[in-house]
CSV table of C-alpha atoms in Angstrom, one decimal:
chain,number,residue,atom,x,y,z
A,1,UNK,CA,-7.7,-61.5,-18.9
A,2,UNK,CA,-9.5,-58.4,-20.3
A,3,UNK,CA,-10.5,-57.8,-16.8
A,4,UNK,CA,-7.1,-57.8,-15.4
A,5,UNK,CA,-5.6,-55.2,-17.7
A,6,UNK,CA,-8.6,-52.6,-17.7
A,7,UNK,CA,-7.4,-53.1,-14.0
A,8,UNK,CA,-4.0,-52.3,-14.8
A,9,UNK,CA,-4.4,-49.6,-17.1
A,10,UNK,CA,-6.8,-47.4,-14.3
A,11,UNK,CA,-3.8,-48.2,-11.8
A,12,UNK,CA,-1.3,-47.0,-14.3
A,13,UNK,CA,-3.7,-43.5,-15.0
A,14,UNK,CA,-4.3,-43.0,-10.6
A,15,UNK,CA,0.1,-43.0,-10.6
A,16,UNK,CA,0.6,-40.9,-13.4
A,17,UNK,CA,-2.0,-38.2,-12.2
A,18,UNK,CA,-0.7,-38.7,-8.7
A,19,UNK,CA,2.6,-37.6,-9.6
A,20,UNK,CA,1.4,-34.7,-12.0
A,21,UNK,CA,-0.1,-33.3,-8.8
A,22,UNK,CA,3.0,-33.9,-7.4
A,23,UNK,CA,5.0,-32.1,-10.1
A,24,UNK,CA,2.3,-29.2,-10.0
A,25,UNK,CA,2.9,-28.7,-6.7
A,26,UNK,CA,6.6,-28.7,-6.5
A,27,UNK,CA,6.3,-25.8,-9.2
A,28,UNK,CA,4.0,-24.1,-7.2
A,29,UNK,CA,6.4,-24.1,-4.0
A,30,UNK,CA,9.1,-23.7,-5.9
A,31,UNK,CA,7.6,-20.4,-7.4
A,32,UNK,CA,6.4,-19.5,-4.4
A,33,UNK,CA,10.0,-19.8,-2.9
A,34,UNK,CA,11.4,-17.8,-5.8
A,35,UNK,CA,8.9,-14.5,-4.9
A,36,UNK,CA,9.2,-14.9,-1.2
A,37,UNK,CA,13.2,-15.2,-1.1
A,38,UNK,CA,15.1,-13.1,1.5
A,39,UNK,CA,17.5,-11.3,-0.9
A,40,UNK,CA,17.5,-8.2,-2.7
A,41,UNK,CA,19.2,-8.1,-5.6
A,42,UNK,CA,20.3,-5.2,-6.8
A,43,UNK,CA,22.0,-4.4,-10.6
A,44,UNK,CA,24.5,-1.9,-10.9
A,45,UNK,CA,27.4,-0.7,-13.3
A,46,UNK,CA,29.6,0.2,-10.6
A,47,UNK,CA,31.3,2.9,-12.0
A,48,UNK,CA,29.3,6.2,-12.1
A,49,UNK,CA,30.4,7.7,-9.5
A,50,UNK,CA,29.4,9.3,-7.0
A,51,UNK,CA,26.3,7.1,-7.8
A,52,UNK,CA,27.9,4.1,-7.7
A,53,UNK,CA,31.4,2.7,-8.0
A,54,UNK,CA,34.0,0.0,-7.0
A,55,UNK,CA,36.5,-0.1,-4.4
A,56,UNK,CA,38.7,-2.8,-2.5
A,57,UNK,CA,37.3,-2.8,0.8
A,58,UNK,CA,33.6,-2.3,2.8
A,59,UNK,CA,35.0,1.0,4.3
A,60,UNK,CA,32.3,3.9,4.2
A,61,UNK,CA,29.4,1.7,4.4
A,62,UNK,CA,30.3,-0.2,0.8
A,63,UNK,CA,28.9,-3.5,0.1
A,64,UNK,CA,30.0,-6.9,-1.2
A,65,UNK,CA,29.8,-7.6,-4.9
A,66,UNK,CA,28.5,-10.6,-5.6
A,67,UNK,CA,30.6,-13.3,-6.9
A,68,UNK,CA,33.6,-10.6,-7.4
A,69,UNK,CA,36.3,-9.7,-4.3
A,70,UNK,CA,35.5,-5.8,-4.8
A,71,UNK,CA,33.1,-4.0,-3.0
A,72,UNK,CA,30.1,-1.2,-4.3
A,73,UNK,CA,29.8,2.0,-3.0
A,74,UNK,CA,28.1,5.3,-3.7
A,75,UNK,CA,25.0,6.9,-3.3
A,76,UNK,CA,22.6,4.2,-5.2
A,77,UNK,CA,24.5,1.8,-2.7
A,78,UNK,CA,23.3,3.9,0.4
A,79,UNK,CA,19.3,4.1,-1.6
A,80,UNK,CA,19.9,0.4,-2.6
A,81,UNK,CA,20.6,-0.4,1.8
A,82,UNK,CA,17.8,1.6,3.1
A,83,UNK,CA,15.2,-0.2,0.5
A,84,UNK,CA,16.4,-3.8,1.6
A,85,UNK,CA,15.9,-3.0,4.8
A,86,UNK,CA,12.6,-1.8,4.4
A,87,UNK,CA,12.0,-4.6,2.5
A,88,UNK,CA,13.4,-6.6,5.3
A,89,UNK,CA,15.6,-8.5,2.9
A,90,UNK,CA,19.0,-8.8,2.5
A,91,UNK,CA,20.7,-6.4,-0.2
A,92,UNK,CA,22.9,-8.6,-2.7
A,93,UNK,CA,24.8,-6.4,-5.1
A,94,UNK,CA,25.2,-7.2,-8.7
A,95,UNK,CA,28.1,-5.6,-10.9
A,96,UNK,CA,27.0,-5.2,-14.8
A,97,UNK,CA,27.8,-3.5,-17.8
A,98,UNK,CA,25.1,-0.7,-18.4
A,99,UNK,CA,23.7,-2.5,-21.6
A,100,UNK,CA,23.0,-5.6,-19.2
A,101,UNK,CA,21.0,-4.1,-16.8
A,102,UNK,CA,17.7,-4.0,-18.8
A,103,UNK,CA,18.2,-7.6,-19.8
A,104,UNK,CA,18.9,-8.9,-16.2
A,105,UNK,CA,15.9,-7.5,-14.8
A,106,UNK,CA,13.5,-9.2,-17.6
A,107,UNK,CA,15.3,-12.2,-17.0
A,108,UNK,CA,14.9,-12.5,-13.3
A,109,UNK,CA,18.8,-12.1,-12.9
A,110,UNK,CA,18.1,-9.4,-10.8
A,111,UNK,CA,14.9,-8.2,-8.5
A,112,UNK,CA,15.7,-4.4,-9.5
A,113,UNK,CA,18.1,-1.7,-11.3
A,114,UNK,CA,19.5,1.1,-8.7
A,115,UNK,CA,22.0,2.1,-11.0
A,116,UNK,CA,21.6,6.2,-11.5
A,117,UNK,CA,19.2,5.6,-14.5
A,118,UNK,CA,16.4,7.8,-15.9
A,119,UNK,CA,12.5,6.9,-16.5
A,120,UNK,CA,12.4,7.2,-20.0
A,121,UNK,CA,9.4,6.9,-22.0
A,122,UNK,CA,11.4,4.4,-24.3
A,123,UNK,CA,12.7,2.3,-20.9
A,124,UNK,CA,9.4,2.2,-19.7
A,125,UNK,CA,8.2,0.2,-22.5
A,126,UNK,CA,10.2,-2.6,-21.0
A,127,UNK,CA,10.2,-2.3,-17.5
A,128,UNK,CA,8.7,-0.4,-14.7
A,129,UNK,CA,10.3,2.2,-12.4
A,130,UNK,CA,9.1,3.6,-9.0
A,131,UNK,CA,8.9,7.1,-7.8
A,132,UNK,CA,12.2,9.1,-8.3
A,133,UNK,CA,14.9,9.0,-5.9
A,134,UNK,CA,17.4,11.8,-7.5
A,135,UNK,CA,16.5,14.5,-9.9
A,136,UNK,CA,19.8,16.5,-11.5
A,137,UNK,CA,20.8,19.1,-14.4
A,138,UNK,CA,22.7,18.5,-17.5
A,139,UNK,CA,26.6,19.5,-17.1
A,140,UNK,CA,30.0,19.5,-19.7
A,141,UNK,CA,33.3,18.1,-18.0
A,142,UNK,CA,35.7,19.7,-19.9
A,143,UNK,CA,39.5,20.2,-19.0
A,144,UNK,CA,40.5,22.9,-17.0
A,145,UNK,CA,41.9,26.0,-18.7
A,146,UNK,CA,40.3,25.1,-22.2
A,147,UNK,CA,38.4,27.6,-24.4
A,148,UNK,CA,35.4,25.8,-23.7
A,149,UNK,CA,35.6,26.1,-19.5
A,150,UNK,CA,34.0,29.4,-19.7
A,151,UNK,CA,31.2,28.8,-21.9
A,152,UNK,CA,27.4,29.5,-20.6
A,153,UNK,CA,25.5,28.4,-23.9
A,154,UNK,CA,25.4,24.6,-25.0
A,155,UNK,CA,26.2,26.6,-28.6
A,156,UNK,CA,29.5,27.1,-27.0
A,157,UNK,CA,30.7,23.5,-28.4
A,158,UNK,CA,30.1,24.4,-31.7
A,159,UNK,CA,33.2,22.7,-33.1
A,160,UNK,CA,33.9,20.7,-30.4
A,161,UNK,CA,34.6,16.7,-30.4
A,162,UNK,CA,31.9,15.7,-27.4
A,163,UNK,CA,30.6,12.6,-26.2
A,164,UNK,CA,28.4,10.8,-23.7
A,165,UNK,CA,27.8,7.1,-22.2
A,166,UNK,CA,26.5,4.8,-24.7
A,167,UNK,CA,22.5,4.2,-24.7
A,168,UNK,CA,21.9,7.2,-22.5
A,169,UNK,CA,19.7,10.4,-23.4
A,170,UNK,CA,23.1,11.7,-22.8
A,171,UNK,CA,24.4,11.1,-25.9
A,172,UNK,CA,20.9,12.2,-28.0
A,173,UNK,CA,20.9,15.5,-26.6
A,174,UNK,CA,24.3,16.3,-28.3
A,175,UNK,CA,22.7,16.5,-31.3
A,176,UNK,CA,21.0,20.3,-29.9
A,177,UNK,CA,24.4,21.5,-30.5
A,178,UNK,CA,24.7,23.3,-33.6
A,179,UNK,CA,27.9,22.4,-35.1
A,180,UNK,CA,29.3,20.1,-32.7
A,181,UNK,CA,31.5,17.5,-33.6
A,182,UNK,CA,29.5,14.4,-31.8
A,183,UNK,CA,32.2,11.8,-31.2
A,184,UNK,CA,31.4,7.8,-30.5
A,185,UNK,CA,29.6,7.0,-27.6
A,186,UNK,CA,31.7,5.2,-24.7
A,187,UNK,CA,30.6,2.6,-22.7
A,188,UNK,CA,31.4,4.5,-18.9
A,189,UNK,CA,32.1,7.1,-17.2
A,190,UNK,CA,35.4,6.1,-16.1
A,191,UNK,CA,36.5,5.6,-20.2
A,192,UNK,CA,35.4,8.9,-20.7
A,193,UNK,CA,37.5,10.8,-18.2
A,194,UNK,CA,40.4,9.2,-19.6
A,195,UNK,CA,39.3,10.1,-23.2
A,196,UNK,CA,39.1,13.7,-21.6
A,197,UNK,CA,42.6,13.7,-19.7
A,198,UNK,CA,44.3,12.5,-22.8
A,199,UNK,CA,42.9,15.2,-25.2
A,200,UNK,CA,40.9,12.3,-27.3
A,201,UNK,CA,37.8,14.5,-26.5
A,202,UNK,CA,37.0,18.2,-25.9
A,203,UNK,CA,34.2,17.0,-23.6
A,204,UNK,CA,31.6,15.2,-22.3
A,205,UNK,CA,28.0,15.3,-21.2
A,206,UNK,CA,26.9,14.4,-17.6
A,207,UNK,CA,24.6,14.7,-14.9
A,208,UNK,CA,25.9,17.6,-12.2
A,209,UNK,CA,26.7,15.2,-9.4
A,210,UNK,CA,29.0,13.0,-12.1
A,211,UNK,CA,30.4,16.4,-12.6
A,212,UNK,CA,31.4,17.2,-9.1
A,213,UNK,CA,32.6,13.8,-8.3
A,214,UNK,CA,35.0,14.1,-11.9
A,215,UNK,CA,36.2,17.5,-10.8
A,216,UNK,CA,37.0,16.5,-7.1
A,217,UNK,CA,39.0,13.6,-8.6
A,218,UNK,CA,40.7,15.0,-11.1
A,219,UNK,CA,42.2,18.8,-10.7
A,220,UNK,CA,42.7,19.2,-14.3
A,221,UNK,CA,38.9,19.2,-14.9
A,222,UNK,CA,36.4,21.7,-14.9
A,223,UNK,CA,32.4,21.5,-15.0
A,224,UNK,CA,30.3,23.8,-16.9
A,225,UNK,CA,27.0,24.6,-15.6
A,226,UNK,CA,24.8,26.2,-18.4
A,227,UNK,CA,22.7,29.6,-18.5
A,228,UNK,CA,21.5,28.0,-21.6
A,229,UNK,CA,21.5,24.6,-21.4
A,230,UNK,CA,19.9,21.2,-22.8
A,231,UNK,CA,16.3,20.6,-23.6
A,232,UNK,CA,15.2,17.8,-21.1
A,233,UNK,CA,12.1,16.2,-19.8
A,234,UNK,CA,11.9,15.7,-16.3
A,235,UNK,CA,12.2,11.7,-16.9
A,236,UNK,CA,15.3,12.6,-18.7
A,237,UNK,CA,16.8,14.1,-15.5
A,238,UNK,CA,15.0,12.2,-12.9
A,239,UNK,CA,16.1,8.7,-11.5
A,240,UNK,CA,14.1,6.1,-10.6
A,241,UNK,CA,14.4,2.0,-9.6
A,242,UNK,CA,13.7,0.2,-12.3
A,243,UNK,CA,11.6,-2.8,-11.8
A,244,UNK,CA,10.0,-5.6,-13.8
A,245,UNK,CA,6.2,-5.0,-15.3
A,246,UNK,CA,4.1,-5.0,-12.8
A,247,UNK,CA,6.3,-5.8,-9.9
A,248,UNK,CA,4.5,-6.2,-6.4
A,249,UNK,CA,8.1,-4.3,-5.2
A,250,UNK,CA,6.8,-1.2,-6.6
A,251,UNK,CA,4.3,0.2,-3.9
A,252,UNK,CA,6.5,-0.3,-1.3
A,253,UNK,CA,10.0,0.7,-2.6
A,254,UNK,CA,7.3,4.0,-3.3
A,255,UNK,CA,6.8,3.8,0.8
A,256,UNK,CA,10.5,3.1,1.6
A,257,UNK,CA,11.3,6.2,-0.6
A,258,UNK,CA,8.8,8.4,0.1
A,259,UNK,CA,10.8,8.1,4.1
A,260,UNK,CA,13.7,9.5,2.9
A,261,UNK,CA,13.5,13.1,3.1
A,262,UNK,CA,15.2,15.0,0.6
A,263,UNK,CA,17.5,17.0,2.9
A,264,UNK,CA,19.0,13.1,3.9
A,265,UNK,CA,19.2,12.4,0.0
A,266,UNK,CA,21.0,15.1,-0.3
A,267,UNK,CA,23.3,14.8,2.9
A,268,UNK,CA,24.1,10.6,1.5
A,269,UNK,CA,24.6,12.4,-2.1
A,270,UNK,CA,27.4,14.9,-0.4
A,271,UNK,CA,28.5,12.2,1.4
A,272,UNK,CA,29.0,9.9,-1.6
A,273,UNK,CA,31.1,13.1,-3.3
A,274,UNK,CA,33.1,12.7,-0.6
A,275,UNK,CA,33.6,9.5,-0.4
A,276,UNK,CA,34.3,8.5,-3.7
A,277,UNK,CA,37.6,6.8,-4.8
A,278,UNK,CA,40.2,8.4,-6.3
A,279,UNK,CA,41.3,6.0,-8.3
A,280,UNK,CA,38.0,6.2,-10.4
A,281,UNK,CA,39.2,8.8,-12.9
């Protein structure tokens, strides 16, 4: 009797380890199914233009949002299509709001941020980025025809209600303004031009190509380009893909960009000025 259930219990023992290598294995595949996957997916605000924005159909090269009936376009779209092809994957847009971005990369929501964002020391302590695929200057959109439209000095605003996106260096470099009157952060780009339009604000702080895309959508603007500007880093004005710690994406989204010369970037950035909508104001 004793026999027979010694028996039993080293039958019971050889199943259950069978199936833990079973289990084991199953996680291993799966993994290795997750890191091998044929999609690129790429987080983005879509609303920055001319980095990136929304629009209704795939005309001038834009790209189906996932989940959503709109489409992405702009020039992180165009940086976005030439890495996923170099990656030979396919690209698989994500639309989220800028304070999601971070998150979604950490969680594995998405494989990388292409989103017009900057290297910053304090990003970096979170995720990764790869070599920089844009670098710009500091600008003010202001409206057109306002005492501020011919100013040269950042010390120009003084007494001016100015703003900039929220959780962007943006907004922290308002505070170099002596006197200014630094107003609430807003959450985009699009928000902020209506802030502008409607006199809410006398201002706001942007990168140039923002600035050009704002002023070619709206006559009533005007961009001032500083003699004396903003104190920046150049991780402050640079932007990068961001990408999780120690991503095995990183050396060769570093080859894919390091192919794009910069008299193409800049041709897909003019192009993207172009191209942006309208409607985006």
């Amino acid at each position: 009797m004793n026999r027979k259930i010694i028996l039993m219990l080293i039958l019971i023992l050889l199943i259950n380890i069978s199936l833990i290598g079973c289990n084991g294995e199953s996680n291993i595949e799966s993994a290795e199914s997750s890191n091998n996957s044929d999609t690129f997916k790429v987080g983005l605000e879509a609303g920055y233009p001319p980095f990136n924005w929304t629009q209704i159909d795939d005309s001038n090269g834009a790209v189906k949002i996932s989940g959503n009936s709109e489409y992405a376009g702009g020039y992180d779209v165009e940086i976005a299509k030439k890495i996923a092809e170099g990656l030979g994957k396919e690209l698989e847009i994500v639309k989220l709001e800028w304070d999601g971005l971070l998150p979604a990369l950490t969680s594995n929501k998405i494989d990388a941020i292409i989103a017009g964002m900057s290297p910053t020391k304090e990003r970096m302590e979170t995720i990764d980025f790869s070599n920089n695929y844009y670098k710009s200057d500091l600008v003010m959109i202001v409206k057109k025809g306002s005492k501020y439209e011919d100013s040269t000095s950042i010390n120009d605003f003084k007494g001016a209600k100015v703003t900039a996106q929220l959780n962007t260096f943006h907004y922290s470099v308002i505070d170099q303004i002596d006197g200014v009157l630094k107003d609430v952060a807003m959450d985009s780009f699009p928000a902020m031009r209506v802030a502008l339009q409607s006199g809410m604000i006398d201002g706001y702080v942007s990168e140039r190509p923002e600035g050009v895309s704002a002023i070619a959508a709206n006559d009533n603007f005007a961009m001032v380009n500083f003699q004396e500007g903003f104190n920046t880093s150049d991780d402050d004005t640079a932007i990068a893909v961001g990408l999780k710690k120690e991503s095995d994406l990183r050396a060769k989204i570093n080859e894919i960009l390091k192919g794009i010369s910069g008299k193409e970037r800049q041709d897909i950035m003019d192009k993207a000025i172009k191209n942006q909508p309208t409607s985006q104001e």
